[in-house]
Amino acid sequence: MKSLLALLSLLFFLCVPLMVLGLIRPSIVVRGRTQTRTRAVQIYGGLALLSLTLGFVVHSGIGVAVGFIGIIALPLMLLVGLIHPPIVLPANRRSRKTVAKIYLPLTLFFIVFGAIVFDPDTRQAETPTAPESTSEPEVTPEPVPVAPEPEPTPEPAPATFQVAVNQATRAAEQSQTAATLESWDDIARTWDEAATSMQEVPATSSYYDRAQEKAIEYQANADIARQKVQSFAPPAPAPEPVFQPEPEPIPEPVFQPEPEPIPEPEPIPQPVAIPEPAPAPESNDTGGYVSGSCAKLRGMGLSNFRPGDPNYTKNRDRDGDGIACES
């Protein structure tokens, strides 16, 4: 059954691409004089619908196949025939009216037939009732008990782990009746030993993680026992007071009047340098113009005449430097 269904599915998925290819290039899938798109659709489209219908029959029964034909296949062919009649009708009957006359009644017939087939009351009436069995009941053989598999033997606890457990048990029992300083001190030491033993469990053992947790727990119990020891210890004696001699009185300072400040001597004024008077310029003022040459005037002790002097003339200032009869 499964192989037939697989074969029909393969036929359907093979015909659909051939039909599409025939619409594009009819000569590839149709030979001879019938190389038309209409012929390709008629051949491969019909094969695809036939394989799909038979697949429904094989997989779900005749009712599903009839419903598929009436609801999907025939309405699809009716729609295609109204658009392009040659695809669903032969050449001598190519008309939309003929398509409607043929496929519309077929569509209605299959829809009604499929509804009757799928009617729940009809299907229930057709279902046969299983006859009552008159044969003797079959004797079911009792099941043979199967021996259970032996559970794996758990790994024995390491020696250090067991020693620590024994020490912790002894410390817990002693703490129930401890009432003295010495007993609580012994309990604290026992808890310390148990914690140390737990820490010595090797890391390769399956008890390692549990041992580490117990080591922390035992150490906390040891701290509680030490607190009990401190509560029994007598209070420390108060330190004796240390005698300290009274300090000698500090003599009061004798008041001494502050010496009067010595007045600072007035600063001696520095002598001011009096500048020497500039030499008076040589006066050539003779009171008027003196005639004669510069050599004559120099012989008279007159020289260096400047503009404004009565004896200054341009003839006497030959070099034009503003001084006539230079000495």
JSON list of C-alpha atoms in Angstrom, two decimals, residues 14 16 20 29 32 47 65 78 149 152 170 182 216 226 242 255 258 260 275 279 282 323:
[
{"chain": "A", "resi": 14, "resn": "LEU", "atom": "CA", "xyz": [6.38, 14.29, -12.51]},
{"chain": "A", "resi": 16, "resn": "VAL", "atom": "CA", "xyz": [2.91, 18.77, -13.04]},
{"chain": "A", "resi": 20, "resn": "VAL", "atom": "CA", "xyz": [4.04, 23.54, -17.10]},
{"chain": "A", "resi": 29, "resn": "VAL", "atom": "CA", "xyz": [6.76, 17.06, -24.18]},
{"chain": "A", "resi": 32, "resn": "GLY", "atom": "CA", "xyz": [4.04, 14.86, -33.96]},
{"chain": "A", "resi": 47, "resn": "LEU", "atom": "CA", "xyz": [-2.43, 12.33, -15.60]},
{"chain": "A", "resi": 65, "resn": "ALA", "atom": "CA", "xyz": [-11.39, 10.85, -3.62]},
{"chain": "A", "resi": 78, "resn": "LEU", "atom": "CA", "xyz": [-14.92, 24.05, -15.51]},
{"chain": "A", "resi": 149, "resn": "GLU", "atom": "CA", "xyz": [19.62, -6.58, 38.06]},
{"chain": "A", "resi": 152, "resn": "PRO", "atom": "CA", "xyz": [25.90, -1.44, 42.02]},
{"chain": "A", "resi": 170, "resn": "ARG", "atom": "CA", "xyz": [31.32, 11.67, 70.26]},
{"chain": "A", "resi": 182, "resn": "GLU", "atom": "CA", "xyz": [37.25, 21.31, 80.94]},
{"chain": "A", "resi": 216, "resn": "ILE", "atom": "CA", "xyz": [32.83, 23.61, 57.45]},
{"chain": "A", "resi": 226, "resn": "ARG", "atom": "CA", "xyz": [35.00, 27.76, 72.34]},
{"chain": "A", "resi": 242, "resn": "VAL", "atom": "CA", "xyz": [50.16, 52.16, 89.84]},
{"chain": "A", "resi": 255, "resn": "PHE", "atom": "CA", "xyz": [56.89, 89.35, 86.46]},
{"chain": "A", "resi": 258, "resn": "GLU", "atom": "CA", "xyz": [59.48, 94.82, 79.64]},
{"chain": "A", "resi": 260, "resn": "GLU", "atom": "CA", "xyz": [61.41, 100.41, 77.26]},
{"chain": "A", "resi": 275, "resn": "PRO", "atom": "CA", "xyz": [76.58, 119.87, 40.61]},
{"chain": "A", "resi": 279, "resn": "PRO", "atom": "CA", "xyz": [80.94, 126.73, 32.19]},
{"chain": "A", "resi": 282, "resn": "GLU", "atom": "CA", "xyz": [82.27, 131.81, 25.56]},
{"chain": "A", "resi": 323, "resn": "ILE", "atom": "CA", "xyz": [79.49, 128.53, 13.22]}
]
